[in-house]
Tab-separated table of C-alpha atoms in Angstrom:
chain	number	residue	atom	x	y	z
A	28	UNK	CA	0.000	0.000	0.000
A	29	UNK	CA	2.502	2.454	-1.462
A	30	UNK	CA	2.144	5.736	-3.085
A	31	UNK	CA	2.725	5.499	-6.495
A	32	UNK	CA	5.229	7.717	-8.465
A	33	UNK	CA	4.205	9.738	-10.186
A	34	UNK	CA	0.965	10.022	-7.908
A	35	UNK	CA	-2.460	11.797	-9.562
A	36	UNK	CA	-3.576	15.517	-8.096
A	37	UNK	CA	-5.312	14.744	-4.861
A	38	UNK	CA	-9.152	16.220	-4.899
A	39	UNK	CA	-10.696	18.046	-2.075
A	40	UNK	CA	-13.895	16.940	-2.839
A	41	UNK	CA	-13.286	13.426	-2.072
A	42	UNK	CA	-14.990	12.938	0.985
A	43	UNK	CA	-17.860	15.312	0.163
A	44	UNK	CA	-19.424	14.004	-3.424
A	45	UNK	CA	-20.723	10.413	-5.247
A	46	UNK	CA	-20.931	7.403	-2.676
A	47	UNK	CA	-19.458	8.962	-0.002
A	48	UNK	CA	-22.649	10.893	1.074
A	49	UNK	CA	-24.947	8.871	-0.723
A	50	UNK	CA	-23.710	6.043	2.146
A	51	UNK	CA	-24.382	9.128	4.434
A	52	UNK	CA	-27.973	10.209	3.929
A	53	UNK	CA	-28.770	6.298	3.515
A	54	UNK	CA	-27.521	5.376	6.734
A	55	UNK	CA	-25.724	2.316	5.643
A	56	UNK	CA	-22.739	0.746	2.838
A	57	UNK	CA	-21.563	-0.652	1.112
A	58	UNK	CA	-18.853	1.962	0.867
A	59	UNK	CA	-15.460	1.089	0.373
A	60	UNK	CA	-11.613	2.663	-0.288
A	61	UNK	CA	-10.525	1.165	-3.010
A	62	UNK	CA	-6.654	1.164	-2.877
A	63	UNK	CA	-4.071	2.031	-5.865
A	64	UNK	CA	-3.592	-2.068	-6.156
A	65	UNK	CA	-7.088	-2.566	-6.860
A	66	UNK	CA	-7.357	-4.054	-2.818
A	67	UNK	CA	-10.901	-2.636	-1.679
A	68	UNK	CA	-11.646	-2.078	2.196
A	69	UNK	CA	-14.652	-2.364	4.010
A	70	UNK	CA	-16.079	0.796	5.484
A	71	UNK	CA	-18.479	0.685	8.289
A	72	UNK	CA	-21.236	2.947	7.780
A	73	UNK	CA	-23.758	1.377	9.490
A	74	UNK	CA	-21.516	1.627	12.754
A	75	UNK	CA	-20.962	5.618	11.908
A	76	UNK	CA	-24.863	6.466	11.592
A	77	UNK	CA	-25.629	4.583	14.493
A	78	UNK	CA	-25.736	5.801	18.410
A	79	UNK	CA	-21.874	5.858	19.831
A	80	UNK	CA	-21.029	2.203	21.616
A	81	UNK	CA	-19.350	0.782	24.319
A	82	UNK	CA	-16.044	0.994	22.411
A	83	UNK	CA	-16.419	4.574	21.684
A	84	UNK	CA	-17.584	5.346	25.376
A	85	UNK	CA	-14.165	4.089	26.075
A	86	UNK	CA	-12.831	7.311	24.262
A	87	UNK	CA	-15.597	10.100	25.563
A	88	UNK	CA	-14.524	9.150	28.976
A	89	UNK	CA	-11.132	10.211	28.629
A	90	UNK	CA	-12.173	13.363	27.302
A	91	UNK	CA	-11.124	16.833	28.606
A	92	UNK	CA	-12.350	19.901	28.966
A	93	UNK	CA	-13.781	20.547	24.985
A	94	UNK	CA	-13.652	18.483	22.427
A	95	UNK	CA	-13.179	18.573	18.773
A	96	UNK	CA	-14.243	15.452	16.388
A	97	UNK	CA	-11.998	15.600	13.301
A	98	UNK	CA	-13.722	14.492	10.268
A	99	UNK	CA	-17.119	13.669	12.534
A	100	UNK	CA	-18.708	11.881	10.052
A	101	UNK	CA	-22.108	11.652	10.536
A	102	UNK	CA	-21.912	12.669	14.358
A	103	UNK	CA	-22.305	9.825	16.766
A	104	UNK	CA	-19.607	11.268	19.071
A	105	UNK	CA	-20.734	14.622	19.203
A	106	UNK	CA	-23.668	13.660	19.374
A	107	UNK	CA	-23.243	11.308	22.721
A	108	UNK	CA	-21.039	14.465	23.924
A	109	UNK	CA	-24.166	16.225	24.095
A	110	UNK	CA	-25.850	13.714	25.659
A	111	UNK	CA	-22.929	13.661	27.957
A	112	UNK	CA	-23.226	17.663	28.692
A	113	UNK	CA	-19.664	18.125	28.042
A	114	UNK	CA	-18.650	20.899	25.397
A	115	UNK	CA	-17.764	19.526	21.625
A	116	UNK	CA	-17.852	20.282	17.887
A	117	UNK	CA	-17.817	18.071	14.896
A	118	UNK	CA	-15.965	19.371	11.932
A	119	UNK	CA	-16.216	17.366	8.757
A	120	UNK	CA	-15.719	18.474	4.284
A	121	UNK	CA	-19.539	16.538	3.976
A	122	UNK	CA	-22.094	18.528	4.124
A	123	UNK	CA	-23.990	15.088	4.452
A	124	UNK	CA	-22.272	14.504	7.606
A	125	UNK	CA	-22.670	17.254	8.812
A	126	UNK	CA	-26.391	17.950	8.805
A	127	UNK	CA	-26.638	14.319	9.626
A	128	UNK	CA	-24.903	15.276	13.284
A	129	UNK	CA	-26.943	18.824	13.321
A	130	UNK	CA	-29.771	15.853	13.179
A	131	UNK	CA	-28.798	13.495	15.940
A	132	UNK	CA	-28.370	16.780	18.441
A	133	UNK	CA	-24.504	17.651	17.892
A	134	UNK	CA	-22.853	20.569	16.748
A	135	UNK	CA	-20.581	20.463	13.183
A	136	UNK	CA	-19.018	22.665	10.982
A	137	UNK	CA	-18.215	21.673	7.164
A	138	UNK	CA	-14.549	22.255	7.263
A	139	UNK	CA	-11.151	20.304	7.157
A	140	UNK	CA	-9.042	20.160	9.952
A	141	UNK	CA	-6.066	21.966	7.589
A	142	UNK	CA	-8.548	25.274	7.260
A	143	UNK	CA	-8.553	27.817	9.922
A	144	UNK	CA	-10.700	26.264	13.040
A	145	UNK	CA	-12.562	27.896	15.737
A	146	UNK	CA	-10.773	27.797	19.166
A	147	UNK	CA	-7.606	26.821	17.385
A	148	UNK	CA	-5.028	26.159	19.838
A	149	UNK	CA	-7.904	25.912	22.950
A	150	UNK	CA	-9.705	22.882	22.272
A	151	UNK	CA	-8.982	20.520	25.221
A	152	UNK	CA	-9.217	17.091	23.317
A	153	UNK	CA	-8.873	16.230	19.451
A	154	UNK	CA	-10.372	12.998	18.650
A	155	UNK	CA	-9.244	10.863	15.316
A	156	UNK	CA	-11.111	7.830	15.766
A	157	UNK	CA	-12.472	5.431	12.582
A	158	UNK	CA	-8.895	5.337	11.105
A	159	UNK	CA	-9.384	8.982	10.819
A	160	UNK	CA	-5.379	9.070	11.396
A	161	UNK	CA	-5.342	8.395	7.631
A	162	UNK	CA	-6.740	12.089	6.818
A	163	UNK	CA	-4.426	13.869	4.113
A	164	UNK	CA	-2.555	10.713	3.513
A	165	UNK	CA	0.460	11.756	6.322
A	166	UNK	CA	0.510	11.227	10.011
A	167	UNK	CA	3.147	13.256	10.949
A	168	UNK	CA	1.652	16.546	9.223
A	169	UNK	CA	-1.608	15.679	10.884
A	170	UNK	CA	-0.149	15.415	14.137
A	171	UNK	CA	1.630	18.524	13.361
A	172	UNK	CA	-1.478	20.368	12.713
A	173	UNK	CA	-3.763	18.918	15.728
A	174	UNK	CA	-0.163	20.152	17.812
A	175	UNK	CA	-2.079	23.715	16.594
A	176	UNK	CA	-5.517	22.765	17.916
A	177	UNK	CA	-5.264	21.714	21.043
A	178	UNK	CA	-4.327	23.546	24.106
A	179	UNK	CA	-0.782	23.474	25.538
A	180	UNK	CA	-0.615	19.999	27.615
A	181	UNK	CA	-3.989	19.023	25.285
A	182	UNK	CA	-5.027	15.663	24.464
A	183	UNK	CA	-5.208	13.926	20.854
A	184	UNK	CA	-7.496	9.852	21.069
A	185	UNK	CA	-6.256	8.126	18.131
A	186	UNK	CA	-8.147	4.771	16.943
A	187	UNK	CA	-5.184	3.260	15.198
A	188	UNK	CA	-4.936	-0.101	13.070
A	189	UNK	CA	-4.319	-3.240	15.069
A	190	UNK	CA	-1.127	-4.339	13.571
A	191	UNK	CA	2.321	-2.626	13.412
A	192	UNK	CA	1.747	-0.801	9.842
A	193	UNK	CA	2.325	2.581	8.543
A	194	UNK	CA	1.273	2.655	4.667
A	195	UNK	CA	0.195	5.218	2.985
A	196	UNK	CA	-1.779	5.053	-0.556
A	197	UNK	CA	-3.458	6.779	-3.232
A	198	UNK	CA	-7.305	5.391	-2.847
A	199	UNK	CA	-10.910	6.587	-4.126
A	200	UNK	CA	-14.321	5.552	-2.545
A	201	UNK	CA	-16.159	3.261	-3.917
A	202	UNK	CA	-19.834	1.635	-3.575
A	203	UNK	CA	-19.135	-1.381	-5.116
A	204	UNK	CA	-21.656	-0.971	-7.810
A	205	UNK	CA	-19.616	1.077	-10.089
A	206	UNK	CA	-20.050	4.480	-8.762
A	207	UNK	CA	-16.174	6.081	-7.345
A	208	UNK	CA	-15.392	8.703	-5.500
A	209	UNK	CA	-12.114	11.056	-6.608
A	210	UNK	CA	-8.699	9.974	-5.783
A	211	UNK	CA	-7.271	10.803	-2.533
A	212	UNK	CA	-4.085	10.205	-0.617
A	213	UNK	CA	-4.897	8.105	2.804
A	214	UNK	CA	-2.590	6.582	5.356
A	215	UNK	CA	-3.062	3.559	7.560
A	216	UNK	CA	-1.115	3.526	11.099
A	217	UNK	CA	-1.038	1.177	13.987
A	218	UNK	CA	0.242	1.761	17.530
A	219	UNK	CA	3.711	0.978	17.514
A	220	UNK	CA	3.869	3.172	14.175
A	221	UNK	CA	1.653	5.990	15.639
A	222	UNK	CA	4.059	6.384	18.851
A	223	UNK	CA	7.439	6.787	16.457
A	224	UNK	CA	5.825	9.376	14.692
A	225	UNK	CA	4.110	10.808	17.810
A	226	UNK	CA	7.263	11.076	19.511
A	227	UNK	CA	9.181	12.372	16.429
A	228	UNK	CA	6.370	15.271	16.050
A	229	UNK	CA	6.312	16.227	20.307
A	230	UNK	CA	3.607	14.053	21.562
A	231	UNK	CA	3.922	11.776	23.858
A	232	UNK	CA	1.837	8.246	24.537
A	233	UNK	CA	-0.205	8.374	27.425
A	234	UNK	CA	-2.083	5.261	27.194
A	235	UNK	CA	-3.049	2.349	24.908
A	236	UNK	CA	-6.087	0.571	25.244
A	237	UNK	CA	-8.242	-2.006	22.683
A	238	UNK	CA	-12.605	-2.071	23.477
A	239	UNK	CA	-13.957	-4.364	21.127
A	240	UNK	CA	-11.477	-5.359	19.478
A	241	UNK	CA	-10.611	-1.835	18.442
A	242	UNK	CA	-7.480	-0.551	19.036
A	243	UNK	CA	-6.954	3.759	20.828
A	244	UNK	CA	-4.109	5.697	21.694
A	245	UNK	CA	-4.107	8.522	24.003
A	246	UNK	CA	-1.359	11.346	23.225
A	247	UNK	CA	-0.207	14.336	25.586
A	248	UNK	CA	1.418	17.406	23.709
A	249	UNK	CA	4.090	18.788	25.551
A	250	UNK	CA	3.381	21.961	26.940
């Protein structure tokens, strides 16, 4: 799962257009990323539209002070947040997803997390959960820019992959039925991976923990 080179333009519409939030406003897949060697993986919509779980509980209890969802697709966590009383935005390029968590009670801006945020450099607690550590195809310029987010001493919850990779890949979204999404860069990372680069980037690992046999990460940035 290797970038190709020469790689195609990346497009910024990827995950706001075709199947993406057609899977959105249905509530349910198929939906998958279909990688640069033809591999296809399985997205889990039907676990994104519905009500936050015991594995994601996990997460919103480790929470601090406000919280920002990147790429909230369509809201569960800000959502239970809400439901929670504690303080957090979703922020997500699909306008699908985002009126989906306006819907289910949360609050979400259509924005990515490179554009200027609200709060930057306040929020208490970045969340990247649903392999959301993939976003812009490169972890360590993602963790660069949630370093900018969060608060001095803040907290970023990773959901990583649950073996030791770190690929990255040119991919496009597909529904399995013929209709694709643009091409994208995307990045997969497990723990072991996620802590190098962590480390490498000022963060430091806090805790690791696996709830249903997903896999989190909590990182501290140094103040």
């Amino acid at each position: 799962m290797s970038a190709p080179n020469p790689a195609p333009e990346p497009r910024t519409d990827a995950w706001h257009a075709g199947p993406y939030d057609t899977a959105l406003r249905s509530g349910g897949g198929p939906l998958f990323l279909r990688r640069d060697d033809g591999g296809l993986v399985p997205l889990e919509v039907e676990r994104w539209c519905s009500r936050a779980d015991a594995a994601d509980m996990t997460v919103l209890r480790r929470c601090e002070g406000s919280v920002l969802d990147i790429g909230c697709g369509p809201g569960r966590l800000v959502a239970a947040l809400t439901r929670l009383g504690r303080p957090g935005l979703g922020i997500d390029p699909s306008p699908a997803a985002v009126a989906r968590t306006v819907r289910a009670g949360g609050a979400a801006l259509r924005r990515s997390v490179f554009d200027r945020l609200p709060g930057d450099s306040r929020w208490g607690t970045a969340l990247l959960i649903d392999g959301n550590i993939g976003i812009g195809g490169d972890p360590s310029a993602l963790l660069r820019r949630v370093a900018q987010i969060v608060a001095p001493g803040g907290l970023l919850l990773v959901e990583t992959a649950g073996t030791d990779v770190d690929e990255r890949a040119w991919v496009h979204l597909d529904d399995g039925d013929g209709d694709r999404g643009a091409v994208f860069p995307w990045a997969r990372v497990g723990g072991p991976a996620l802590a190098r680069r962590a480390r490498a980037e000022g963060w430091r690992v806090t805790e690791e923990w696996t709830a249903s046999h997903r896999h989190f990460t909590a990182l501290r940035r140094a103040p």
